[in-house]
mmCIF file of C-alpha atoms in Angstrom:
data_model
loop_
_atom_site.group_PDB
_atom_site.id
_atom_site.type_symbol
_atom_site.label_atom_id
_atom_site.label_comp_id
_atom_site.label_asym_id
_atom_site.label_seq_id
_atom_site.Cartn_x
_atom_site.Cartn_y
_atom_site.Cartn_z
ATOM 1 C CA UNK A 3 -12.892 8.047 -2.100
ATOM 2 C CA UNK A 4 -16.707 7.565 -3.258
ATOM 3 C CA UNK A 5 -16.148 5.370 -6.214
ATOM 4 C CA UNK A 6 -13.716 2.969 -4.065
ATOM 5 C CA UNK A 7 -16.761 2.662 -1.397
ATOM 6 C CA UNK A 8 -19.025 1.865 -3.868
ATOM 7 C CA UNK A 9 -17.240 -0.683 -5.430
ATOM 8 C CA UNK A 10 -16.223 -2.374 -1.831
ATOM 9 C CA UNK A 11 -20.062 -2.249 -1.389
ATOM 10 C CA UNK A 12 -20.900 -3.785 -4.832
ATOM 11 C CA UNK A 13 -18.231 -6.497 -4.987
ATOM 12 C CA UNK A 14 -16.172 -6.875 -1.583
ATOM 13 C CA UNK A 15 -17.033 -10.222 0.282
ATOM 14 C CA UNK A 16 -16.489 -10.232 4.046
ATOM 15 C CA UNK A 17 -15.264 -13.541 4.653
ATOM 16 C CA UNK A 18 -15.324 -12.553 8.682
ATOM 17 C CA UNK A 19 -14.984 -9.891 10.931
ATOM 18 C CA UNK A 20 -11.198 -9.360 10.134
ATOM 19 C CA UNK A 21 -10.988 -10.089 6.108
ATOM 20 C CA UNK A 22 -12.659 -8.065 3.552
ATOM 21 C CA UNK A 23 -11.820 -10.085 -0.110
ATOM 22 C CA UNK A 24 -11.684 -7.677 -3.237
ATOM 23 C CA UNK A 25 -10.459 -9.927 -5.851
ATOM 24 C CA UNK A 26 -12.843 -8.551 -8.244
ATOM 25 C CA UNK A 27 -11.271 -5.437 -8.539
ATOM 26 C CA UNK A 28 -7.981 -5.200 -6.787
ATOM 27 C CA UNK A 29 -6.198 -8.243 -5.703
ATOM 28 C CA UNK A 30 -6.765 -10.749 -8.636
ATOM 29 C CA UNK A 31 -8.641 -9.358 -11.297
ATOM 30 C CA UNK A 32 -8.121 -5.362 -11.858
ATOM 31 C CA UNK A 33 -10.537 -2.855 -12.295
ATOM 32 C CA UNK A 34 -8.082 -0.745 -14.677
ATOM 33 C CA UNK A 35 -10.332 2.663 -14.713
ATOM 34 C CA UNK A 36 -10.934 2.467 -10.763
ATOM 35 C CA UNK A 37 -6.943 2.046 -10.725
ATOM 36 C CA UNK A 38 -6.539 4.998 -12.948
ATOM 37 C CA UNK A 39 -9.027 7.110 -10.496
ATOM 38 C CA UNK A 40 -7.125 5.444 -7.617
ATOM 39 C CA UNK A 41 -3.843 7.175 -8.948
ATOM 40 C CA UNK A 42 -4.989 10.559 -10.007
ATOM 41 C CA UNK A 43 -6.395 10.675 -6.375
ATOM 42 C CA UNK A 44 -3.342 9.671 -4.657
ATOM 43 C CA UNK A 45 -1.308 12.075 -6.996
ATOM 44 C CA UNK A 46 -3.801 14.860 -5.757
ATOM 45 C CA UNK A 47 -3.210 13.979 -2.154
ATOM 46 C CA UNK A 48 0.865 13.796 -2.326
ATOM 47 C CA UNK A 49 1.373 16.017 -5.151
ATOM 48 C CA UNK A 50 2.997 18.893 -2.497
ATOM 49 C CA UNK A 51 5.334 15.973 -1.060
ATOM 50 C CA UNK A 52 8.093 16.355 -4.058
ATOM 51 C CA UNK A 53 7.888 12.579 -4.897
ATOM 52 C CA UNK A 54 10.538 11.007 -6.784
ATOM 53 C CA UNK A 55 9.735 7.270 -6.751
ATOM 54 C CA UNK A 56 6.828 5.221 -6.097
ATOM 55 C CA UNK A 57 7.485 1.996 -3.739
ATOM 56 C CA UNK A 58 5.188 -0.612 -3.215
ATOM 57 C CA UNK A 59 4.906 -4.498 -2.660
ATOM 58 C CA UNK A 60 4.435 -7.318 -4.980
ATOM 59 C CA UNK A 61 1.550 -8.000 -6.394
ATOM 60 C CA UNK A 62 -1.650 -6.555 -5.218
ATOM 61 C CA UNK A 63 -0.010 -2.895 -4.459
ATOM 62 C CA UNK A 64 1.268 -2.851 -8.252
ATOM 63 C CA UNK A 65 -1.779 -1.690 -9.959
ATOM 64 C CA UNK A 66 -2.534 1.284 -8.066
ATOM 65 C CA UNK A 67 0.741 2.095 -7.470
ATOM 66 C CA UNK A 68 1.677 2.154 -11.436
ATOM 67 C CA UNK A 69 -1.419 4.594 -11.907
ATOM 68 C CA UNK A 70 0.061 6.785 -9.157
ATOM 69 C CA UNK A 71 3.643 6.668 -10.625
ATOM 70 C CA UNK A 72 1.949 7.057 -14.247
ATOM 71 C CA UNK A 73 0.189 10.453 -12.786
ATOM 72 C CA UNK A 74 3.414 11.613 -11.063
ATOM 73 C CA UNK A 75 5.493 10.686 -13.787
ATOM 74 C CA UNK A 76 8.303 9.224 -11.652
ATOM 75 C CA UNK A 77 9.354 5.307 -11.518
ATOM 76 C CA UNK A 78 7.772 2.687 -9.690
ATOM 77 C CA UNK A 79 9.622 0.225 -7.804
ATOM 78 C CA UNK A 80 8.121 -2.983 -6.196
ATOM 79 C CA UNK A 81 9.738 -4.895 -3.526
ATOM 80 C CA UNK A 82 9.846 -8.598 -4.434
ATOM 81 C CA UNK A 83 8.845 -11.356 -2.291
ATOM 82 C CA UNK A 84 10.522 -14.291 -4.005
ATOM 83 C CA UNK A 85 14.075 -14.896 -4.686
ATOM 84 C CA UNK A 86 15.128 -14.073 -8.389
ATOM 85 C CA UNK A 87 17.989 -15.444 -10.028
ATOM 86 C CA UNK A 88 18.553 -12.348 -11.607
ATOM 87 C CA UNK A 89 18.293 -10.537 -8.260
ATOM 88 C CA UNK A 90 20.844 -11.548 -6.058
ATOM 89 C CA UNK A 91 23.319 -9.032 -4.821
ATOM 90 C CA UNK A 92 23.201 -5.402 -3.585
ATOM 91 C CA UNK A 93 19.643 -5.776 -2.228
ATOM 92 C CA UNK A 94 18.049 -3.988 0.986
ATOM 93 C CA UNK A 95 16.118 -6.598 2.470
ATOM 94 C CA UNK A 96 13.213 -6.423 5.383
ATOM 95 C CA UNK A 97 11.229 -9.175 6.645
ATOM 96 C CA UNK A 98 7.580 -8.491 6.565
ATOM 97 C CA UNK A 99 4.568 -10.135 8.382
ATOM 98 C CA UNK A 100 1.452 -10.477 6.194
ATOM 99 C CA UNK A 101 -1.771 -10.416 8.320
ATOM 100 C CA UNK A 102 -3.854 -11.765 5.774
ATOM 101 C CA UNK A 103 -1.687 -14.815 4.551
ATOM 102 C CA UNK A 104 -0.488 -15.173 8.296
ATOM 103 C CA UNK A 105 2.911 -15.279 7.207
ATOM 104 C CA UNK A 106 6.627 -13.965 7.195
ATOM 105 C CA UNK A 107 8.368 -13.151 3.831
ATOM 106 C CA UNK A 108 11.580 -11.677 3.162
ATOM 107 C CA UNK A 109 11.123 -8.629 0.626
ATOM 108 C CA UNK A 110 13.787 -7.076 -1.347
ATOM 109 C CA UNK A 111 14.827 -4.066 -3.560
ATOM 110 C CA UNK A 112 17.627 -3.589 -5.408
ATOM 111 C CA UNK A 113 20.379 -0.775 -4.239
ATOM 112 C CA UNK A 114 20.437 0.512 -7.799
ATOM 113 C CA UNK A 115 16.738 1.854 -7.505
ATOM 114 C CA UNK A 116 16.442 3.716 -4.437
ATOM 115 C CA UNK A 117 19.140 6.811 -3.559
ATOM 116 C CA UNK A 118 19.545 8.811 -0.707
ATOM 117 C CA UNK A 119 18.164 11.948 -2.333
ATOM 118 C CA UNK A 120 14.704 9.889 -3.291
ATOM 119 C CA UNK A 121 11.560 11.268 -1.703
ATOM 120 C CA UNK A 122 9.283 8.191 -2.031
ATOM 121 C CA UNK A 123 5.613 7.366 -1.829
ATOM 122 C CA UNK A 124 4.813 3.851 -0.490
ATOM 123 C CA UNK A 125 1.599 2.590 -1.938
ATOM 124 C CA UNK A 126 -0.041 -0.364 -0.400
ATOM 125 C CA UNK A 127 -3.723 -2.019 -1.058
ATOM 126 C CA UNK A 128 -4.311 -2.812 2.634
ATOM 127 C CA UNK A 129 -3.510 -1.307 5.755
ATOM 128 C CA UNK A 130 -4.687 -3.467 8.896
ATOM 129 C CA UNK A 131 -1.766 -3.819 11.138
ATOM 130 C CA UNK A 132 1.002 -1.615 9.154
ATOM 131 C CA UNK A 133 3.542 -4.349 9.167
ATOM 132 C CA UNK A 134 3.804 -3.998 5.084
ATOM 133 C CA UNK A 135 4.362 -0.343 5.100
ATOM 134 C CA UNK A 136 6.901 0.122 7.971
ATOM 135 C CA UNK A 137 9.133 -2.830 6.252
ATOM 136 C CA UNK A 138 8.691 -0.784 3.019
ATOM 137 C CA UNK A 139 9.677 2.308 5.029
ATOM 138 C CA UNK A 140 12.562 0.891 6.539
ATOM 139 C CA UNK A 141 13.541 -0.086 3.055
ATOM 140 C CA UNK A 142 13.586 3.857 2.155
ATOM 141 C CA UNK A 143 15.346 4.288 5.305
ATOM 142 C CA UNK A 144 18.101 1.593 4.735
ATOM 143 C CA UNK A 145 19.044 3.864 1.382
ATOM 144 C CA UNK A 146 18.900 7.126 3.140
ATOM 145 C CA UNK A 147 16.108 8.169 1.208
ATOM 146 C CA UNK A 148 12.919 9.874 2.683
ATOM 147 C CA UNK A 149 9.669 8.299 3.227
ATOM 148 C CA UNK A 150 7.331 11.590 1.551
ATOM 149 C CA UNK A 151 4.194 9.535 2.389
ATOM 150 C CA UNK A 152 1.786 6.467 2.600
ATOM 151 C CA UNK A 153 -0.825 5.882 0.903
ATOM 152 C CA UNK A 154 -3.409 2.918 1.451
ATOM 153 C CA UNK A 155 -6.126 1.811 -0.733
ATOM 154 C CA UNK A 156 -8.149 0.088 1.982
ATOM 155 C CA UNK A 157 -7.510 0.730 5.721
ATOM 156 C CA UNK A 158 -9.082 -1.626 8.190
ATOM 157 C CA UNK A 159 -9.653 1.497 10.641
ATOM 158 C CA UNK A 160 -10.590 -1.064 13.712
ATOM 159 C CA UNK A 161 -6.554 -2.514 13.700
ATOM 160 C CA UNK A 162 -4.037 -0.440 14.820
ATOM 161 C CA UNK A 163 -1.892 -0.090 11.250
ATOM 162 C CA UNK A 164 -2.490 3.873 10.961
ATOM 163 C CA UNK A 165 -1.467 4.421 14.827
ATOM 164 C CA UNK A 166 1.565 2.802 14.372
ATOM 165 C CA UNK A 167 2.333 4.641 10.692
ATOM 166 C CA UNK A 168 1.449 8.087 12.912
ATOM 167 C CA UNK A 169 3.346 7.328 15.917
ATOM 168 C CA UNK A 170 6.319 6.902 13.519
ATOM 169 C CA UNK A 171 5.873 10.410 11.917
ATOM 170 C CA UNK A 172 4.694 9.243 8.436
ATOM 171 C CA UNK A 173 1.866 11.127 6.636
ATOM 172 C CA UNK A 174 -0.849 8.760 5.638
ATOM 173 C CA UNK A 175 -3.709 8.873 3.204
ATOM 174 C CA UNK A 176 -6.311 5.998 2.926
ATOM 175 C CA UNK A 177 -9.004 6.030 0.233
ATOM 176 C CA UNK A 178 -11.608 3.688 2.017
ATOM 177 C CA UNK A 179 -11.550 3.654 5.431
ATOM 178 C CA UNK A 180 -13.303 0.426 6.675
ATOM 179 C CA UNK A 181 -15.129 0.641 10.145
ATOM 180 C CA UNK A 182 -16.330 -2.452 10.999
ATOM 181 C CA UNK A 183 -16.797 -5.816 9.158
ATOM 182 C CA UNK A 184 -19.062 -7.546 11.632
ATOM 183 C CA UNK A 185 -22.363 -9.529 10.992
ATOM 184 C CA UNK A 186 -20.871 -9.662 6.951
ATOM 185 C CA UNK A 187 -21.639 -5.794 6.506
ATOM 186 C CA UNK A 188 -19.000 -3.191 5.257
ATOM 187 C CA UNK A 189 -19.414 -0.171 7.287
ATOM 188 C CA UNK A 190 -16.980 3.037 6.698
ATOM 189 C CA UNK A 191 -15.011 5.517 8.861
ATOM 190 C CA UNK A 192 -14.617 8.964 8.680
ATOM 191 C CA UNK A 193 -11.511 10.259 7.150
ATOM 192 C CA UNK A 194 -9.054 12.258 9.207
ATOM 193 C CA UNK A 195 -6.660 14.199 7.561
ATOM 194 C CA UNK A 196 -3.035 13.037 8.935
ATOM 195 C CA UNK A 197 0.065 15.092 9.152
ATOM 196 C CA UNK A 198 3.507 14.226 9.667
#
């Protein structure tokens, strides 16, 4: 997605060879027009998959996921990382390790929002080692629902996440694929079409 790649080049900050900071448009401050374009792109990529729900992880995945859900006219569910007094029982739970935060979180989704007949599109802001997407996929599968696809806003193509998701048989589309962050510079990788 050229618009996203340009935004990364203009505003992304390379912190080291493994970390790209995009808090000016995705992870802290949100560029709504860019998120709308991202939602439209995800919709066109996954429209043949019969999506009934979009699932993401709070909080950075919510903006692109809500725009995709809006375009697809389906509900958005976001997995919660923090315990809630109102969300205690009947939960699907998974432990997910965050590469960026270097910590493990227990994430939850209420059982009432996922059903066996659902075809779920998982959307995540970053793909590094694949742990977040795989954790969300396990939640979908706990519900007996099916993962219709995984949409990634920014993939770090130099890390093994895509390969792990492909090994599990998932359809994966990334909008921007970062080949390298070496020397403080972002370079992009080509976009393979991935079929499950």
